[in-house]
């Protein structure tokens, strides 16, 4: 899953919108899009996405035109921890926790996403459809490499710490 675009923010009470894109071998060349709208609590706001390119990859490509490029899918998509049918998540409950800072073309962020059947106070529905964690740069836990690649090249503007829940719908 990739978060190709997001917009949200507020002070205490807040809202956000996210466009999610999925890929899998079973989908072939198709990349289904979903819109997630959610509300909750936040400090700050941002506009952008979690697609990014590490600085080290840019330098490698510029310094050696014959270098084998890292596939974009590896940079954009975070793995999901389980399998599900896309029709299952249409209308499902969507929760996201996001912490990040962006300025024009550079940024750092951590995003955690969960999708599950709608539940009220943890009652109802089956378990979780999927969870995913996006770290930009992906090397955040490895401090040495993170210092080389942080911040990463990505579109965005703002500073945000947010926790939202809402719903997700298939849009294309």
Coordinates of N, CA, C and O in Angstrom, one line a residue:
X1 N 0.8 -1.2 0.0 CA 0.0 0.0 0.0 C 0.9 1.2 0.0 O 1.9 1.3 0.7
X2 N 0.5 2.2 -0.7 CA 1.1 3.5 -0.7 C 0.1 4.6 -0.4 O -1.0 4.5 -0.9
X3 N 0.5 5.6 0.3 CA -0.3 6.8 0.5 C 0.2 7.8 -0.5 O 1.2 8.4 -0.4
X4 N -0.6 8.0 -1.6 CA -0.1 8.8 -2.7 C -0.4 10.3 -2.5 O 0.2 11.1 -3.1
X5 N -1.4 10.6 -1.7 CA -1.7 12.0 -1.4 C -2.4 12.0 0.0 O -3.1 11.1 0.3
X6 N -2.2 13.1 0.7 CA -2.9 13.3 2.0 C -3.0 14.8 2.3 O -2.2 15.6 1.8
X7 N -4.0 15.1 3.0 CA -4.3 16.5 3.4 C -5.0 16.5 4.7 O -6.0 15.7 4.8
X8 N -4.5 17.2 5.7 CA -5.2 17.2 7.0 C -4.6 18.1 8.0 O -3.5 18.6 7.8
X9 N -5.3 18.2 9.1 CA -4.7 19.0 10.2 C -5.8 19.6 11.1 O -7.0 19.4 10.9
X10 N -5.3 20.3 12.1 CA -6.2 21.0 13.0 C -5.5 21.2 14.3 O -4.3 20.8 14.5
X11 N -6.2 21.8 15.2 CA -5.6 22.0 16.6 C -6.6 21.3 17.5 O -7.8 21.7 17.6
X12 N -6.2 20.2 18.2 CA -7.0 19.3 19.0 C -8.0 18.5 18.1 O -7.7 17.4 17.8
X13 N -9.1 19.1 17.7 CA -10.0 18.4 16.8 C -9.5 18.6 15.3 O -9.2 19.7 15.0
X14 N -9.5 17.6 14.5 CA -8.9 17.7 13.2 C -9.6 16.6 12.3 O -10.3 15.8 12.7
X15 N -9.2 16.8 11.0 CA -9.7 15.8 10.0 C -8.6 15.7 8.9 O -7.8 16.5 8.7
X16 N -8.7 14.6 8.2 CA -7.8 14.3 7.1 C -8.4 13.5 6.0 O -9.3 12.7 6.2
X17 N -7.8 13.6 4.8 CA -8.2 12.8 3.7 C -6.9 12.2 3.1 O -5.9 12.8 3.0
X18 N -7.0 10.9 2.7 CA -5.9 10.2 2.2 C -6.3 9.4 1.0 O -7.4 8.9 0.9
X19 N -5.4 9.4 0.0 CA -5.6 8.5 -1.2 C -4.6 7.4 -1.1 O -3.4 7.6 -1.1
X20 N -5.2 6.2 -1.0 CA -4.4 5.0 -0.9 C -4.3 4.2 -2.2 O -5.3 4.2 -2.9
X21 N -3.2 3.7 -2.5 CA -3.0 2.9 -3.7 C -2.5 1.5 -3.3 O -1.5 1.4 -2.5
X22 N -3.0 0.5 -3.9 CA -2.6 -0.9 -3.6 C -1.9 -1.6 -4.8 O -2.3 -1.3 -6.0
X23 N -1.0 -2.5 -4.6 CA -0.4 -3.3 -5.6 C -0.2 -4.7 -5.1 O -0.1 -4.9 -3.9
X24 N -0.3 -5.7 -6.0 CA -0.1 -7.1 -5.6 C 0.1 -7.8 -6.9 O -0.4 -7.4 -7.9
X25 N 0.8 -9.0 -6.9 CA 1.0 -9.7 -8.1 C -0.3 -10.2 -8.7 O -0.4 -10.2 -9.9
X26 N -1.3 -10.4 -7.9 CA -2.6 -10.9 -8.4 C -3.3 -9.7 -9.2 O -4.2 -10.0 -10.0
X27 N -3.0 -8.5 -9.0 CA -3.6 -7.4 -9.6 C -3.0 -7.0 -11.0 O -3.5 -6.2 -11.7
X28 N -1.8 -7.6 -11.3 CA -1.2 -7.3 -12.5 C -0.7 -5.9 -12.6 O -0.1 -5.4 -11.6
X29 N -1.1 -5.2 -13.6 CA -0.7 -3.8 -13.8 C -1.7 -2.8 -13.1 O -1.4 -1.6 -13.1
X30 N -2.8 -3.3 -12.7 CA -3.8 -2.5 -12.0 C -3.3 -2.0 -10.7 O -2.6 -2.7 -9.9
X31 N -3.6 -0.7 -10.3 CA -3.3 -0.1 -9.0 C -4.5 0.5 -8.5 O -4.7 1.7 -8.6
X32 N -5.4 -0.2 -7.8 CA -6.6 0.3 -7.3 C -6.4 1.5 -6.3 O -5.5 1.5 -5.5
X33 N -7.3 2.5 -6.4 CA -7.2 3.7 -5.5 C -8.4 3.7 -4.5 O -9.5 3.3 -4.9
X34 N -8.1 4.1 -3.3 CA -9.1 4.2 -2.3 C -9.0 5.6 -1.6 O -7.9 6.1 -1.5
X35 N -10.2 6.1 -1.3 CA -10.2 7.4 -0.6 C -10.6 7.1 0.9 O -11.6 6.5 1.2
X36 N -9.7 7.6 1.8 CA -10.0 7.5 3.2 C -10.2 8.9 3.8 O -9.4 9.8 3.7
X37 N -11.4 9.0 4.5 CA -11.7 10.3 5.2 C -11.8 10.0 6.7 O -12.5 9.0 7.0
X38 N -11.2 10.8 7.5 CA -11.1 10.4 8.9 C -11.1 11.7 9.8 O -10.6 12.7 9.3
X39 N -11.5 11.6 11.0 CA -11.4 12.7 11.9 C -10.8 12.2 13.2 O -10.7 11.0 13.5
X40 N -10.3 13.1 14.1 CA -9.8 12.7 15.3 C -9.0 13.9 16.0 O -9.6 15.0 16.0
X41 N -7.9 13.7 16.5 CA -7.1 14.7 17.2 C -5.8 14.9 16.4 O -5.2 14.0 15.9
X42 N -5.3 16.2 16.4 CA -4.1 16.5 15.7 C -3.5 17.8 16.3 O -4.2 18.6 16.9
X43 N -2.2 18.0 16.1 CA -1.6 19.2 16.3 C -0.8 19.5 15.1 O 0.1 18.8 14.7
X44 N -1.2 20.6 14.4 CA -0.6 20.9 13.1 C -1.3 20.4 11.9 O -2.5 20.0 12.1
X45 N -0.7 20.4 10.8 CA -1.3 19.9 9.6 C -0.3 19.7 8.5 O 0.8 20.2 8.6
X46 N -0.7 19.0 7.4 CA 0.2 18.8 6.3 C -0.5 18.5 5.1 O -1.7 18.1 5.1
X47 N 0.2 18.7 4.0 CA -0.3 18.3 2.7 C 0.8 17.6 2.0 O 2.0 18.0 2.1
X48 N 0.6 16.5 1.3 CA 1.7 15.7 0.6 C 1.3 14.3 0.4 O 0.2 13.9 0.1
X49 N 2.3 13.4 0.7 CA 2.1 12.0 0.6 C 3.3 11.2 1.2 O 4.2 11.9 1.8
X50 N 3.3 9.9 1.1 CA 4.5 9.2 1.7 C 5.4 8.6 0.6 O 6.3 7.9 0.9
X51 N 5.2 9.0 -0.6 CA 6.1 8.6 -1.7 C 7.4 9.4 -1.5 O 7.3 10.6 -1.4
X52 N 8.5 8.8 -1.6 CA 9.7 9.5 -1.4 C 10.9 8.8 -2.1 O 10.8 7.6 -2.5
X53 N 12.0 9.5 -2.3 CA 13.2 9.0 -2.9 C 14.3 9.3 -2.0 O 14.5 10.5 -1.6
X54 N 15.1 8.3 -1.5 CA 16.3 8.6 -0.6 C 17.3 9.5 -1.3 O 17.5 9.3 -2.5
X55 N 17.9 10.4 -0.6 CA 19.0 11.2 -1.2 C 20.1 10.3 -1.8 O 20.6 10.6 -2.8
X56 N 20.5 9.2 -1.1 CA 21.5 8.4 -1.6 C 21.2 7.8 -2.9 O 22.1 7.6 -3.8
X57 N 19.9 7.5 -3.2 CA 19.5 7.0 -4.5 C 19.6 8.0 -5.6 O 20.1 7.7 -6.7
X58 N 19.3 9.3 -5.3 CA 19.4 10.4 -6.2 C 20.9 10.6 -6.6 O 21.2 10.7 -7.8
X59 N 21.8 10.6 -5.6 CA 23.2 10.8 -5.8 C 23.7 9.6 -6.6 O 24.5 9.8 -7.6
X60 N 23.3 8.4 -6.3 CA 23.8 7.2 -7.1 C 23.4 7.3 -8.5 O 24.1 7.0 -9.4
X61 N 22.1 7.7 -8.8 CA 21.6 7.8 -10.2 C 22.3 8.9 -10.9 O 22.6 8.8 -12.1
X62 N 22.6 10.0 -10.3 CA 23.3 11.2 -10.9 C 24.8 10.9 -11.2 O 25.3 11.3 -12.2
X63 N 25.4 10.2 -10.3 CA 26.8 9.9 -10.4 C 27.2 8.7 -11.3 O 28.3 8.6 -11.8
X64 N 26.2 7.8 -11.6 CA 26.5 6.7 -12.4 C 25.2 6.4 -13.2 O 24.3 5.7 -12.7
X65 N 25.2 6.9 -14.4 CA 24.0 6.7 -15.3 C 23.7 5.3 -15.6 O 22.6 4.9 -16.0
X66 N 24.7 4.4 -15.5 CA 24.6 3.0 -15.8 C 24.1 2.2 -14.6 O 23.9 1.0 -14.7
X67 N 24.0 2.8 -13.5 CA 23.6 2.1 -12.3 C 22.2 1.6 -12.4 O 21.3 2.2 -13.0
X68 N 22.0 0.4 -11.9 CA 20.6 -0.1 -11.9 C 19.8 0.6 -10.9 O 20.1 0.7 -9.7
X69 N 18.7 1.2 -11.4 CA 17.8 2.0 -10.5 C 17.0 1.1 -9.6 O 16.6 0.0 -9.9
X70 N 16.8 1.6 -8.4 CA 15.9 1.0 -7.4 C 14.5 1.0 -7.9 O 14.1 2.1 -8.3
X71 N 13.8 -0.1 -8.0 CA 12.4 0.0 -8.5 C 11.5 0.9 -7.7 O 11.6 1.0 -6.4
X72 N 10.7 1.8 -8.3 CA 9.9 2.7 -7.6 C 9.0 2.1 -6.6 O 8.7 2.6 -5.6
X73 N 8.4 0.9 -7.0 CA 7.5 0.2 -6.1 C 8.2 -0.1 -4.7 O 7.5 0.0 -3.7
X74 N 9.5 -0.3 -4.7 CA 10.1 -0.6 -3.4 C 10.2 0.7 -2.6 O 10.3 0.7 -1.4
X75 N 10.2 1.9 -3.2 CA 10.3 3.1 -2.5 C 8.9 3.6 -2.1 O 8.8 4.3 -1.1
X76 N 7.9 3.3 -2.8 CA 6.5 3.8 -2.6 C 5.7 2.9 -1.7 O 4.9 3.5 -0.9
X77 N 5.7 1.6 -1.9 CA 4.8 0.8 -1.2 C 5.3 0.1 0.0 O 6.4 -0.4 0.0
X78 N 4.5 0.2 1.1 CA 4.9 -0.5 2.3 C 4.1 -1.8 2.4 O 3.0 -1.9 1.9
X79 N 4.7 -2.8 2.9 CA 4.1 -4.2 3.0 C 2.9 -4.2 3.9 O 2.9 -3.4 4.9
X80 N 1.9 -5.0 3.6 CA 0.8 -5.2 4.5 C 1.0 -6.6 5.2 O 1.6 -7.5 4.7
X81 N 0.5 -6.7 6.4 CA 0.8 -7.9 7.2 C -0.2 -9.0 7.1 O -0.1 -10.0 7.7
X82 N -1.1 -8.9 6.1 CA -2.1 -10.0 5.9 C -2.7 -9.9 4.5 O -2.4 -9.0 3.8
X83 N -3.5 -10.9 4.2 CA -4.2 -10.9 2.9 C -5.6 -10.5 3.0 O -6.2 -10.9 4.1
X84 N -6.2 -9.9 2.0 CA -7.6 -9.5 2.1 C -8.1 -9.3 0.7 O -7.3 -9.1 -0.3
X85 N -9.4 -9.2 0.5 CA -9.9 -8.8 -0.8 C -10.2 -7.4 -0.8 O -10.7 -6.8 0.2
X86 N -10.0 -6.7 -1.9 CA -10.2 -5.2 -2.0 C -11.7 -4.9 -1.7 O -12.0 -3.9 -1.1
X87 N -12.6 -5.8 -2.1 CA -14.0 -5.5 -1.9 C -14.3 -5.5 -0.4 O -15.2 -4.9 0.1
X88 N -13.5 -6.2 0.4 CA -13.7 -6.3 1.8 C -13.5 -4.9 2.5 O -14.1 -4.6 3.5
X89 N -12.5 -4.2 2.0 CA -12.2 -3.0 2.7 C -13.0 -1.8 2.2 O -12.9 -0.7 2.9
X90 N -13.8 -1.9 1.1 CA -14.7 -0.8 0.7 C -15.7 -0.5 1.8 O -16.4 -1.4 2.2
X91 N -15.6 0.7 2.4 CA -16.5 1.0 3.5 C -16.1 0.6 4.9 O -16.7 0.8 5.9
X92 N -14.9 0.0 4.9 CA -14.3 -0.4 6.2 C -13.8 0.7 7.1 O -13.7 1.9 6.6
X93 N -13.6 0.5 8.3 CA -13.0 1.4 9.3 C -11.6 1.6 9.0 O -10.8 0.6 8.9
X94 N -11.1 2.9 9.0 CA -9.7 3.2 8.7 C -9.2 4.0 9.8 O -9.8 5.0 10.3
X95 N -8.0 3.6 10.3 CA -7.4 4.4 11.4 C -6.0 4.7 11.0 O -5.3 3.8 10.4
X96 N -5.5 5.9 11.3 CA -4.1 6.3 11.0 C -3.5 7.1 12.1 O -4.2 7.9 12.7
X97 N -2.3 6.9 12.4 CA -1.5 7.7 13.3 C -0.3 8.2 12.5 O 0.4 7.4 11.8
X98 N -0.1 9.5 12.5 CA 0.9 10.1 11.6 C 1.7 11.1 12.4 O 1.2 12.0 13.1
X99 N 3.0 11.1 12.3 CA 3.9 12.1 12.8 C 4.9 12.5 11.7 O 5.5 11.6 11.1
X100 N 5.0 13.8 11.4 CA 5.9 14.1 10.3 C 6.2 15.6 10.2 O 5.5 16.4 10.9
X101 N 7.2 15.9 9.5 CA 7.6 17.3 9.2 C 8.0 17.4 7.7 O 8.7 16.5 7.2
X102 N 7.4 18.4 7.0 CA 7.7 18.5 5.5 C 8.0 20.0 5.2 O 7.4 20.8 5.8
X103 N 8.8 20.2 4.3 CA 9.1 21.6 3.8 C 9.4 21.5 2.3 O 10.5 21.0 1.9
X104 N 8.5 21.9 1.5 CA 8.7 21.9 0.0 C 9.0 20.4 -0.4 O 8.1 19.6 -0.4
X105 N 10.2 20.1 -0.8 CA 10.5 18.8 -1.3 C 11.2 17.9 -0.4 O 11.7 16.8 -0.8
X106 N 11.3 18.2 0.9 CA 12.0 17.3 1.8 C 11.1 17.1 3.0 O 10.2 17.9 3.4
X107 N 11.3 15.9 3.6 CA 10.4 15.6 4.8 C 10.8 14.3 5.4 O 11.6 13.5 4.9
X108 N 10.3 14.1 6.6 CA 10.5 12.9 7.4 C 9.2 12.6 8.1 O 8.5 13.5 8.6
X109 N 8.8 11.3 8.0 CA 7.5 11.0 8.7 C 7.4 9.5 9.0 O 8.1 8.7 8.4
X110 N 6.5 9.2 10.0 CA 6.2 7.8 10.3 C 4.7 7.8 10.3 O 4.0 8.6 10.9
X111 N 4.1 6.8 9.6 CA 2.7 6.7 9.5 C 2.3 5.2 9.7 O 2.9 4.3 9.2
X112 N 1.3 5.0 10.6 CA 0.8 3.7 10.9 C -0.7 3.6 10.5 O -1.4 4.5 10.9
X113 N -1.1 2.6 9.7 CA -2.4 2.5 9.2 C -3.0 1.2 9.6 O -2.3 0.2 9.5
X114 N -4.3 1.2 9.9 CA -5.0 0.0 10.2 C -6.4 0.0 9.5 O -7.0 1.1 9.5
X115 N -6.8 -1.1 8.9 CA -8.2 -1.2 8.3 C -8.8 -2.4 8.9 O -8.3 -3.5 8.9
X116 N -10.1 -2.3 9.3 CA -10.8 -3.4 9.9 C -12.3 -3.2 9.7 O -12.8 -2.1 9.4
X117 N -13.1 -4.2 9.9 CA -14.6 -4.0 9.9 C -15.0 -3.0 10.9 O -14.3 -2.8 12.0
X118 N -16.1 -2.2 10.7 CA -16.5 -1.2 11.6 C -16.8 -1.9 13.0 O -17.5 -2.9 13.1
X119 N -16.3 -1.2 14.0 CA -16.5 -1.7 15.4 C -16.9 -0.5 16.3 O -16.3 0.6 16.0
X120 N -17.7 -0.7 17.2 CA -18.0 0.4 18.2 C -17.4 -0.1 19.5 O -17.8 -1.1 20.1
X121 N -16.4 0.6 20.0 CA -15.7 0.3 21.3 C -15.2 -1.1 21.3 O -15.2 -1.8 22.2
X122 N -14.7 -1.5 20.1 CA -14.0 -2.8 20.0 C -15.0 -4.0 19.9 O -14.6 -5.1 19.9
X123 N -16.3 -3.7 19.7 CA -17.3 -4.7 19.6 C -17.8 -4.9 18.2 O -18.2 -3.9 17.6
X124 N -17.8 -6.1 17.7 CA -18.4 -6.3 16.3 C -17.3 -6.6 15.3 O -16.1 -6.2 15.5
X125 N -17.7 -7.1 14.2 CA -16.8 -7.4 13.1 C -15.7 -8.4 13.4 O -15.6 -8.9 14.5
X126 N -15.0 -8.9 12.4 CA -13.9 -9.8 12.6 C -12.7 -9.0 12.9 O -12.7 -7.8 13.1
X127 N -11.5 -9.7 12.8 CA -10.3 -9.0 13.1 C -9.9 -7.9 12.1 O -10.7 -7.4 11.4
X128 N -8.6 -7.6 12.1 CA -8.1 -6.6 11.2 C -7.9 -7.1 9.8 O -7.4 -8.2 9.6
X129 N -8.3 -6.2 8.8 CA -8.0 -6.6 7.4 C -6.5 -6.4 7.1 O -5.9 -7.3 6.5
X130 N -5.9 -5.3 7.5 CA -4.5 -5.1 7.4 C -4.0 -4.0 8.3 O -4.8 -3.2 8.7
X131 N -2.7 -4.1 8.5 CA -2.0 -2.9 9.1 C -0.8 -2.7 8.3 O -0.3 -3.6 7.6
X132 N -0.3 -1.5 8.3 CA 0.9 -1.1 7.5 C 1.6 0.0 8.3 O 1.0 0.8 8.9
X133 N 2.9 0.1 8.1 CA 3.7 1.2 8.7 C 4.6 1.7 7.6 O 5.3 1.0 6.9
X134 N 4.5 3.0 7.4 CA 5.4 3.7 6.4 C 6.4 4.5 7.2 O 6.0 5.3 8.1
X135 N 7.6 4.4 6.9 CA 8.7 5.2 7.5 C 9.4 5.9 6.4 O 9.9 5.3 5.5
X136 N 9.5 7.2 6.5 CA 10.2 8.0 5.5 C 11.2 8.8 6.2 O 10.8 9.7 6.9
X137 N 12.5 8.5 6.1 CA 13.1 7.5 5.3 C 12.8 6.1 5.9 O 12.5 6.0 7.1
X138 N 12.9 5.0 5.0 CA 12.6 3.7 5.5 C 13.7 3.2 6.5 O 13.5 2.2 7.1
X139 N 14.8 3.9 6.6 CA 15.9 3.5 7.4 C 15.8 4.2 8.8 O 16.8 4.2 9.5
X140 N 14.7 4.8 9.2 CA 14.6 5.5 10.5 C 15.2 4.7 11.7 O 15.9 5.2 12.5
X141 N 14.9 3.4 11.8 CA 15.4 2.7 12.9 C 16.9 2.5 12.9 O 17.6 2.4 13.9
X142 N 17.5 2.5 11.7 CA 19.0 2.4 11.6 C 19.6 3.8 11.5 O 19.7 4.4 10.4
X143 N 19.9 4.3 12.6 CA 20.3 5.8 12.8 C 21.4 6.2 11.8 O 21.3 7.2 11.1
X144 N 22.4 5.4 11.6 CA 23.5 5.7 10.7 C 23.0 6.0 9.3 O 23.3 7.0 8.7
X145 N 22.2 5.1 8.7 CA 21.7 5.3 7.4 C 20.7 6.4 7.3 O 20.5 7.1 6.4
X146 N 19.9 6.5 8.4 CA 18.8 7.5 8.4 C 19.4 8.9 8.4 O 18.9 9.8 7.7
X147 N 20.6 9.1 9.0 CA 21.2 10.4 8.9 C 21.7 10.8 7.5 O 21.7 11.9 7.1
X148 N 22.0 9.8 6.7 CA 22.4 10.0 5.3 C 21.2 10.3 4.5 O 21.2 11.2 3.6
X149 N 20.1 9.7 4.7 CA 18.9 9.8 3.9 C 17.8 10.7 4.5 O 16.7 10.8 3.9
X150 N 18.0 11.3 5.6 CA 17.0 12.1 6.2 C 17.4 13.5 6.1 O 18.5 13.9 6.4
X151 N 16.5 14.4 5.7 CA 15.1 14.1 5.2 C 15.2 13.6 3.8 O 16.2 13.7 3.2
X152 N 14.1 13.0 3.3 CA 14.0 12.5 2.0 C 13.3 13.4 1.0 O 12.6 14.3 1.5
X153 N 13.6 13.2 -0.2 CA 12.9 14.0 -1.3 C 11.4 13.5 -1.4 O 11.2 12.4 -1.7
X154 N 10.5 14.4 -1.1 CA 9.1 14.1 -1.2 C 8.3 15.4 -1.2 O 8.8 16.4 -0.8
X155 N 7.1 15.4 -1.8 CA 6.3 16.6 -1.8 C 5.6 16.7 -0.5 O 5.1 15.7 0.0
X156 N 5.5 17.9 0.0 CA 4.7 18.1 1.3 C 5.0 19.4 1.9 O 6.0 20.1 1.6
X157 N 4.1 19.8 2.8 CA 4.3 21.0 3.5 C 3.6 20.9 4.9 O 2.4 20.6 4.9
X158 N 4.3 21.2 6.0 CA 3.6 21.2 7.3 C 4.3 20.4 8.3 O 5.3 19.7 8.0
X159 N 3.8 20.5 9.5 CA 4.3 19.6 10.7 C 3.0 19.1 11.3 O 2.1 19.8 11.5
X160 N 3.0 17.8 11.5 CA 1.8 17.2 12.0 C 2.0 16.0 13.0 O 3.0 15.3 12.9
X161 N 1.2 15.9 14.0 CA 1.1 14.8 14.9 C -0.4 14.5 15.0 O -1.1 15.4 15.5
X162 N -0.9 13.4 14.4 CA -2.3 13.2 14.3 C -2.7 11.7 14.6 O -1.9 10.8 14.3
X163 N -3.9 11.5 15.1 CA -4.5 10.2 15.2 C -6.0 10.3 14.7 O -6.8 11.1 15.3
X164 N -6.3 9.7 13.6 CA -7.6 9.8 13.0 C -8.3 8.4 12.8 O -7.6 7.4 12.7
X165 N -9.6 8.4 12.8 CA -10.3 7.2 12.4 C -11.5 7.6 11.5 O -12.0 8.7 11.7
X166 N -11.8 6.8 10.6 CA -12.9 7.1 9.6 C -13.2 5.9 8.8 O -13.2 4.8 9.2
X167 N -13.5 6.2 7.5 CA -13.8 5.1 6.6 C -13.1 5.2 5.3 O -12.6 6.3 4.9
X168 N -13.0 4.1 4.5 CA -12.2 4.1 3.3 C -13.1 3.5 2.2 O -13.9 2.6 2.4
X169 N -13.1 4.1 1.0 CA -13.9 3.7 -0.2 C -13.1 3.6 -1.4 O -12.2 4.4 -1.7
X170 N -13.5 2.6 -2.2 CA -12.8 2.4 -3.5 C -13.3 3.5 -4.5 O -14.5 3.8 -4.6
X171 N -12.3 4.1 -5.2 CA -12.6 5.2 -6.1 C -12.1 5.0 -7.5 O -12.4 5.8 -8.4
X172 N -11.4 4.0 -7.7 CA -10.9 3.7 -9.1 C -9.8 2.7 -9.1 O -9.2 2.3 -8.2

